[in-house]
Short mmCIF file of C-alpha atoms and ligand atoms in Angstrom, two decimals:
data_model
loop_
_atom_site.label_atom_id
_atom_site.label_comp_id
_atom_site.label_asym_id
_atom_site.label_seq_id
_atom_site.Cartn_x
_atom_site.Cartn_y
_atom_site.Cartn_z
CA MET A 20 0.00 0.00 0.00
CA SER A 21 1.15 3.54 -0.72
CA ASP A 22 2.83 5.57 2.02
CA VAL A 23 0.38 8.39 1.29
CA LEU A 24 -3.28 7.54 0.76
CA GLU A 25 -5.36 9.87 -1.39
CA MET A 26 -9.12 9.76 -0.92
CA ARG A 27 -11.72 11.93 -2.63
CA GLU A 28 -15.18 12.11 -1.12
CA GLY A 29 -17.48 14.83 -2.39
CA GLY A 30 -15.43 18.01 -2.48
CA VAL A 31 -12.96 16.80 0.14
CA LEU A 32 -9.49 15.48 -0.72
CA THR A 33 -7.96 13.62 2.22
CA LEU A 34 -4.24 12.88 2.31
CA THR A 35 -3.35 10.25 4.89
CA PHE A 36 0.23 9.62 6.01
CA ASN A 37 0.45 5.84 5.93
CA ARG A 38 3.99 4.76 6.75
CA THR A 39 3.18 3.56 10.22
CA ALA A 40 6.19 1.23 10.68
CA LYS A 41 8.41 4.33 10.48
CA ARG A 42 5.98 6.52 12.42
CA ASN A 43 4.90 8.26 9.21
CA ALA A 44 8.40 9.66 8.57
CA LEU A 45 8.21 11.57 5.29
CA THR A 46 10.41 10.51 2.37
CA ALA A 47 11.22 12.28 -0.89
CA ALA A 48 8.79 9.95 -2.66
CA MET A 49 6.04 10.93 -0.21
CA TYR A 50 6.75 14.66 -0.61
CA SER A 51 6.63 14.21 -4.39
CA GLN A 52 3.26 12.48 -4.19
CA LEU A 53 1.93 15.12 -1.80
CA ALA A 54 3.19 17.96 -4.00
CA ASP A 55 1.61 16.38 -7.10
CA ALA A 56 -1.68 15.83 -5.25
CA LEU A 57 -1.77 19.43 -4.02
CA GLN A 58 -0.90 20.86 -7.44
CA ALA A 59 -3.62 18.75 -9.04
CA ALA A 60 -6.09 19.83 -6.35
CA ALA A 61 -5.22 23.49 -6.87
CA ALA A 62 -6.22 23.14 -10.53
CA ASP A 63 -9.40 21.16 -9.79
CA ASP A 64 -12.47 23.22 -8.93
CA ALA A 65 -14.21 20.07 -7.69
CA VAL A 66 -11.80 19.93 -4.73
CA ARG A 67 -13.12 22.38 -2.14
CA VAL A 68 -11.19 21.37 0.95
CA VAL A 69 -7.98 19.41 1.62
CA VAL A 70 -7.42 17.37 4.80
CA PHE A 71 -4.16 16.00 6.21
CA GLN A 72 -4.36 13.18 8.71
CA GLY A 73 -2.49 10.25 10.21
CA GLN A 74 -3.75 7.57 12.56
CA PRO A 75 -5.14 7.96 16.13
CA GLU A 76 -1.66 7.28 17.55
CA MET A 77 0.60 9.09 15.06
CA PHE A 78 0.59 12.13 12.80
CA SER A 79 4.19 12.25 11.55
CA SER A 80 7.71 11.86 12.92
CA GLY A 81 8.85 14.47 10.39
CA ASN A 82 11.40 14.09 7.65
CA ASP A 83 12.91 10.63 7.25
CA VAL A 84 16.19 10.83 9.15
CA GLY A 85 17.91 8.17 7.02
CA GLU A 86 17.14 10.16 3.88
CA PHE A 87 18.48 13.32 5.49
CA LEU A 88 21.79 11.45 5.84
CA GLN A 89 21.85 9.63 2.51
CA ARG A 90 19.93 11.88 0.12
CA PRO A 91 19.61 15.35 1.64
CA PRO A 92 17.60 17.87 -0.39
CA ALA A 93 20.20 19.49 -2.64
CA SER A 94 18.23 22.31 -4.21
CA GLU A 95 14.93 24.10 -3.99
CA ASP A 96 13.59 21.69 -6.60
CA ALA A 97 13.86 18.93 -3.99
CA PRO A 98 10.51 17.25 -3.27
CA VAL A 99 10.29 18.61 0.29
CA PHE A 100 10.50 22.21 -0.92
CA ARG A 101 8.16 21.50 -3.82
CA PHE A 102 5.64 20.15 -1.30
CA LEU A 103 5.98 23.21 0.94
CA ARG A 104 5.52 25.61 -1.98
CA ALA A 105 2.46 23.67 -3.20
CA LEU A 106 1.00 23.70 0.31
CA SER A 107 1.53 27.41 0.88
CA ALA A 108 0.05 28.17 -2.56
CA LEU A 109 -2.99 25.91 -2.13
CA PRO A 110 -6.10 27.96 -2.92
CA GLN A 111 -8.54 25.74 -0.99
CA PRO A 112 -8.73 25.69 2.81
CA ALA A 113 -6.47 23.02 4.31
CA LEU A 114 -7.45 21.19 7.51
CA ALA A 115 -5.39 18.86 9.68
CA ALA A 116 -6.26 16.11 12.14
CA VAL A 117 -3.28 15.56 14.42
CA CYS A 118 -2.89 12.70 16.91
CA GLY A 119 0.27 11.55 18.65
CA PRO A 120 3.66 13.00 17.67
CA ALA A 121 3.86 15.78 15.09
CA VAL A 122 7.59 16.32 14.70
CA GLY A 123 9.39 18.96 12.62
CA ILE A 124 7.54 19.41 9.37
CA GLY A 125 4.69 17.47 11.03
CA THR A 126 4.16 20.64 13.08
CA THR A 127 5.32 23.33 10.65
CA LEU A 128 2.93 22.18 7.91
CA LEU A 129 0.10 23.03 10.33
CA LEU A 130 0.99 26.72 10.01
CA HIS A 131 -0.25 26.48 6.42
CA CYS A 132 -3.55 24.88 7.43
CA GLU A 133 -6.63 26.97 8.14
CA LEU A 134 -8.10 24.70 10.84
CA VAL A 135 -6.30 22.15 13.01
CA CYS A 136 -7.90 19.72 15.46
CA CYS A 137 -5.84 17.39 17.58
CA GLY A 138 -6.12 14.46 19.92
CA ASP A 139 -5.38 14.88 23.61
CA ASN A 140 -2.39 12.62 22.88
CA ALA A 141 -0.89 15.07 20.37
CA LEU A 142 2.72 16.02 20.97
CA PHE A 143 4.14 18.84 18.87
CA SER A 144 7.85 19.45 18.47
CA LEU A 145 10.22 21.58 16.47
CA PRO A 146 13.56 19.88 17.20
CA PHE A 147 15.51 21.66 14.45
CA VAL A 148 18.25 23.05 16.72
CA ASN A 149 18.62 19.68 18.46
CA LEU A 150 19.23 18.17 15.03
CA GLY A 151 21.79 20.78 14.01
CA LEU A 152 19.25 22.35 11.64
CA CYS A 153 17.09 25.47 11.44
CA PRO A 154 13.37 26.10 10.95
CA GLU A 155 11.64 25.48 7.60
CA ALA A 156 8.19 25.98 6.03
CA ALA A 157 8.43 29.70 6.88
CA SER A 158 7.98 28.70 10.52
CA SER A 159 10.60 31.25 11.60
CA LEU A 160 8.09 33.86 10.42
CA LEU A 161 4.72 32.17 10.94
CA LEU A 162 5.28 30.63 14.37
CA PRO A 163 6.12 33.89 16.21
CA GLN A 164 3.17 35.53 14.45
CA ARG A 165 0.85 32.74 15.52
CA ILE A 166 1.90 31.98 19.08
CA GLY A 167 3.92 35.07 20.03
CA TRP A 168 7.65 35.69 20.15
CA ALA A 169 8.34 34.29 23.62
CA ALA A 170 6.61 30.96 23.03
CA ALA A 171 8.01 30.62 19.49
CA ALA A 172 11.58 31.29 20.64
CA GLU A 173 11.16 28.66 23.36
CA LYS A 174 9.71 26.07 20.97
CA LEU A 175 12.25 26.73 18.20
CA LEU A 176 15.40 27.11 20.32
CA LEU A 177 14.81 24.43 22.95
CA GLY A 178 12.89 22.10 20.63
CA GLU A 179 11.11 20.38 23.50
CA PRO A 180 7.79 18.69 22.78
CA PHE A 181 4.58 20.38 23.92
CA ALA A 182 1.20 18.81 24.41
CA ALA A 183 -2.31 19.40 23.07
CA ASP A 184 -3.54 21.63 25.92
CA GLU A 185 -0.58 24.00 25.45
CA ALA A 186 -1.07 23.99 21.66
CA LEU A 187 -4.70 25.00 22.24
CA GLU A 188 -3.75 27.73 24.68
CA LEU A 189 -1.13 29.06 22.22
CA GLY A 190 -3.63 29.11 19.35
CA LEU A 191 -1.84 26.52 17.25
CA VAL A 192 -4.93 24.29 17.20
CA ASN A 193 -8.66 24.97 17.18
CA ARG A 194 -9.88 22.06 19.27
CA VAL A 195 -8.68 19.09 21.33
CA LEU A 196 -10.63 15.83 21.23
CA PRO A 197 -10.22 12.17 22.23
CA PRO A 198 -7.83 10.66 19.64
CA ALA A 199 -10.37 8.16 18.32
CA GLU A 200 -12.71 11.04 17.39
CA VAL A 201 -10.31 13.45 15.70
CA ASN A 202 -10.25 12.15 12.12
CA ALA A 203 -14.06 11.81 12.01
CA TYR A 204 -14.51 15.28 13.53
CA VAL A 205 -12.22 16.87 10.94
CA GLN A 206 -13.96 14.98 8.12
CA ALA A 207 -17.31 16.37 9.34
CA LEU A 208 -15.80 19.85 9.49
CA ALA A 209 -14.39 19.44 5.97
CA ALA A 210 -17.78 18.24 4.66
CA LYS A 211 -19.44 21.26 6.29
CA LEU A 212 -16.94 23.61 4.62
CA ALA A 213 -17.27 21.79 1.29
CA ALA A 214 -20.99 22.59 1.34
CA ARG A 215 -20.23 26.33 1.53
CA PRO A 216 -19.77 28.34 -1.71
CA ALA A 217 -16.37 27.34 -3.07
CA ALA A 218 -15.49 30.76 -4.50
CA SER A 219 -16.11 32.39 -1.12
CA LEU A 220 -13.99 29.81 0.65
CA ARG A 221 -11.10 30.42 -1.74
CA ALA A 222 -11.48 34.20 -1.63
CA THR A 223 -11.54 34.22 2.17
CA LYS A 224 -8.42 32.09 2.40
CA ALA A 225 -6.67 34.15 -0.29
CA LEU A 226 -7.48 37.41 1.51
CA MET A 227 -6.28 36.05 4.85
CA ARG A 228 -3.01 34.80 3.33
CA ALA A 229 -2.37 37.53 0.71
CA PRO A 230 -0.65 40.15 2.89
CA GLN A 231 2.05 37.60 3.72
CA ARG A 232 2.33 35.64 0.50
CA ALA A 233 5.50 37.26 -0.88
CA LEU A 234 7.14 37.35 2.54
CA VAL A 235 6.36 33.67 3.19
CA ALA A 236 7.94 32.74 -0.15
CA GLN A 237 11.04 34.82 0.62
CA VAL A 238 11.42 33.35 4.13
CA MET A 239 10.95 29.82 2.80
CA HIS A 240 13.72 30.47 0.28
CA ASP A 241 16.07 31.90 2.95
CA GLU A 242 15.32 29.01 5.32
CA ALA A 243 15.93 26.45 2.56
CA THR A 244 19.37 27.93 1.82
CA GLU A 245 20.37 27.77 5.49
CA PHE A 246 18.76 24.35 6.00
CA GLU A 247 20.69 22.81 3.07
CA ARG A 248 23.94 24.25 4.43
CA LEU A 249 23.33 22.95 7.96
CA LEU A 250 22.24 19.53 6.69
CA LYS A 251 25.79 18.99 5.43
CA GLY A 252 27.29 20.08 8.75
CA PRO A 253 28.78 17.94 11.49
CA ALA A 254 26.05 18.62 14.07
CA ALA A 255 23.30 17.32 11.78
CA LYS A 256 25.37 14.27 10.86
CA GLU A 257 25.95 13.51 14.55
CA ALA A 258 22.24 13.99 15.39
CA PHE A 259 20.99 11.71 12.60
CA THR A 260 23.65 9.04 13.15
CA ALA A 261 22.83 9.03 16.87
CA PHE A 262 19.07 8.73 16.23
CA LEU A 263 19.52 5.77 13.90
CA ALA A 264 21.96 4.13 16.34
CA LYS A 265 19.43 4.75 19.16
CA ARG A 266 21.91 6.75 21.27
CA LYS A 267 22.07 10.33 22.54
CA PRO A 268 23.90 12.79 20.26
CA ASP A 269 27.18 14.28 21.48
CA PHE A 270 27.53 17.93 20.48
CA SER A 271 30.30 18.67 23.01
CA ASN A 272 32.88 19.43 20.29
CA LEU A 273 30.48 21.07 17.84
N1 COA B 3 12.96 9.00 10.17
C1 COA B 3 13.30 7.72 9.96
N2 COA B 3 12.88 6.71 10.75
C2 COA B 3 12.11 7.04 11.80
C3 COA B 3 11.74 8.36 12.09
C4 COA B 3 12.20 9.38 11.22
N3 COA B 3 11.86 10.65 11.38
N4 COA B 3 10.98 8.37 13.20
C5 COA B 3 10.87 7.09 13.60
N5 COA B 3 11.55 6.29 12.76
C6 COA B 3 11.70 4.84 12.82
C7 COA B 3 12.67 4.41 13.92
O1 COA B 3 14.01 4.46 13.46
C8 COA B 3 12.18 3.02 14.19
O2 COA B 3 12.65 2.18 13.15
P1 COA B 3 13.08 0.64 13.46
O3 COA B 3 11.80 0.00 13.94
O4 COA B 3 13.54 0.16 12.13
O5 COA B 3 14.12 0.73 14.54
C9 COA B 3 10.65 3.14 13.99
O6 COA B 3 10.45 4.27 13.17
C10 COA B 3 9.93 3.38 15.29
O7 COA B 3 10.48 4.52 15.91
P2 COA B 3 10.59 4.67 17.49
O8 COA B 3 11.47 5.85 17.77
O9 COA B 3 10.97 3.36 18.11
O10 COA B 3 9.06 5.01 17.84
P3 COA B 3 8.47 5.65 19.15
O11 COA B 3 7.00 5.47 19.04
O12 COA B 3 9.19 5.20 20.37
O13 COA B 3 8.80 7.23 19.00
C11 COA B 3 8.88 9.32 17.80
C12 COA B 3 8.15 7.99 18.00
C13 COA B 3 8.24 10.05 16.64
C14 COA B 3 8.76 10.20 19.09
C15 COA B 3 10.38 9.05 17.53
O14 COA B 3 10.46 8.04 16.55
C16 COA B 3 11.18 10.22 17.03
O15 COA B 3 11.53 11.11 17.81
N6 COA B 3 11.51 10.24 15.72
C17 COA B 3 12.48 11.11 15.12
C18 COA B 3 11.90 12.46 14.88
C19 COA B 3 12.85 13.36 14.19
O16 COA B 3 13.92 13.69 14.66
N7 COA B 3 12.43 13.79 12.99
C20 COA B 3 13.13 14.70 12.17
C21 COA B 3 12.44 16.02 12.24
S1 COA B 3 13.23 17.27 11.26
#
């Protein structure tokens, strides 16, 4: 079965991360499929809403760490950046249903979603610094705007996980539910939105996002440049090697 499931029901396109053995870690092939699906959706008036989801115990463990080591994104044409551009340019409202860990891009992609509901087991983290990396997905711009400077600096610099109740308090999510109910709740929300006039949905999203569009693109570009540089560095290598060897990283000389 594919690592990303695509389901169309009415006007709702649902993209399900489905690589459970690796905790839904995202590979280049998955980003490519997601980017293609979003680009096709953007050009398809019949798609009124897009939903991202995982399973009741897992949203995504972020980028595949093995791929970061073996096949790091080498340019802005890399699938991960293509996916992020397609997501930030998506004209339809995007929704997310988040249960369990949402690591790295598993959290930053939420900043490009209009509505996010999560399970009370959700655990968000932005461990970029702890991996020798830096923020992506324009999160260095969008996170402080969304949750305030103090909280964003804490989340991005310390990279410690935070739970659903804190995410709700910070305004990162709209609602917290029992994990078994989240996907169904978001599907019902998506169906409700899909019944609204599509042109008004798109116009409302476009107007809400427009003032930032050029800035988001610029920040994504700047982040990608820095991210690619850091990916080749010794701290990132040590972090990824340690994760795969199931040991703690040693940054004492870095
Ligand atoms: N990339 C590649 N493989 C990953 C992965 C990732 N991001 N996250 C988990 N896996 C793999 C593990 O290596 C393990 O593989 P194995 O069974 O072949 O040993 C399997 O998925 C299960 O992972 P495990 O860590 O045992 O699961 P867990 O339920 O105890 O913990 C997480 C789940 C998400 C908290 C933990 O896996 C984790 O922190 N992942 C790394 C997150 C990360 O640093 N992502 C990069 C963000 S930029």
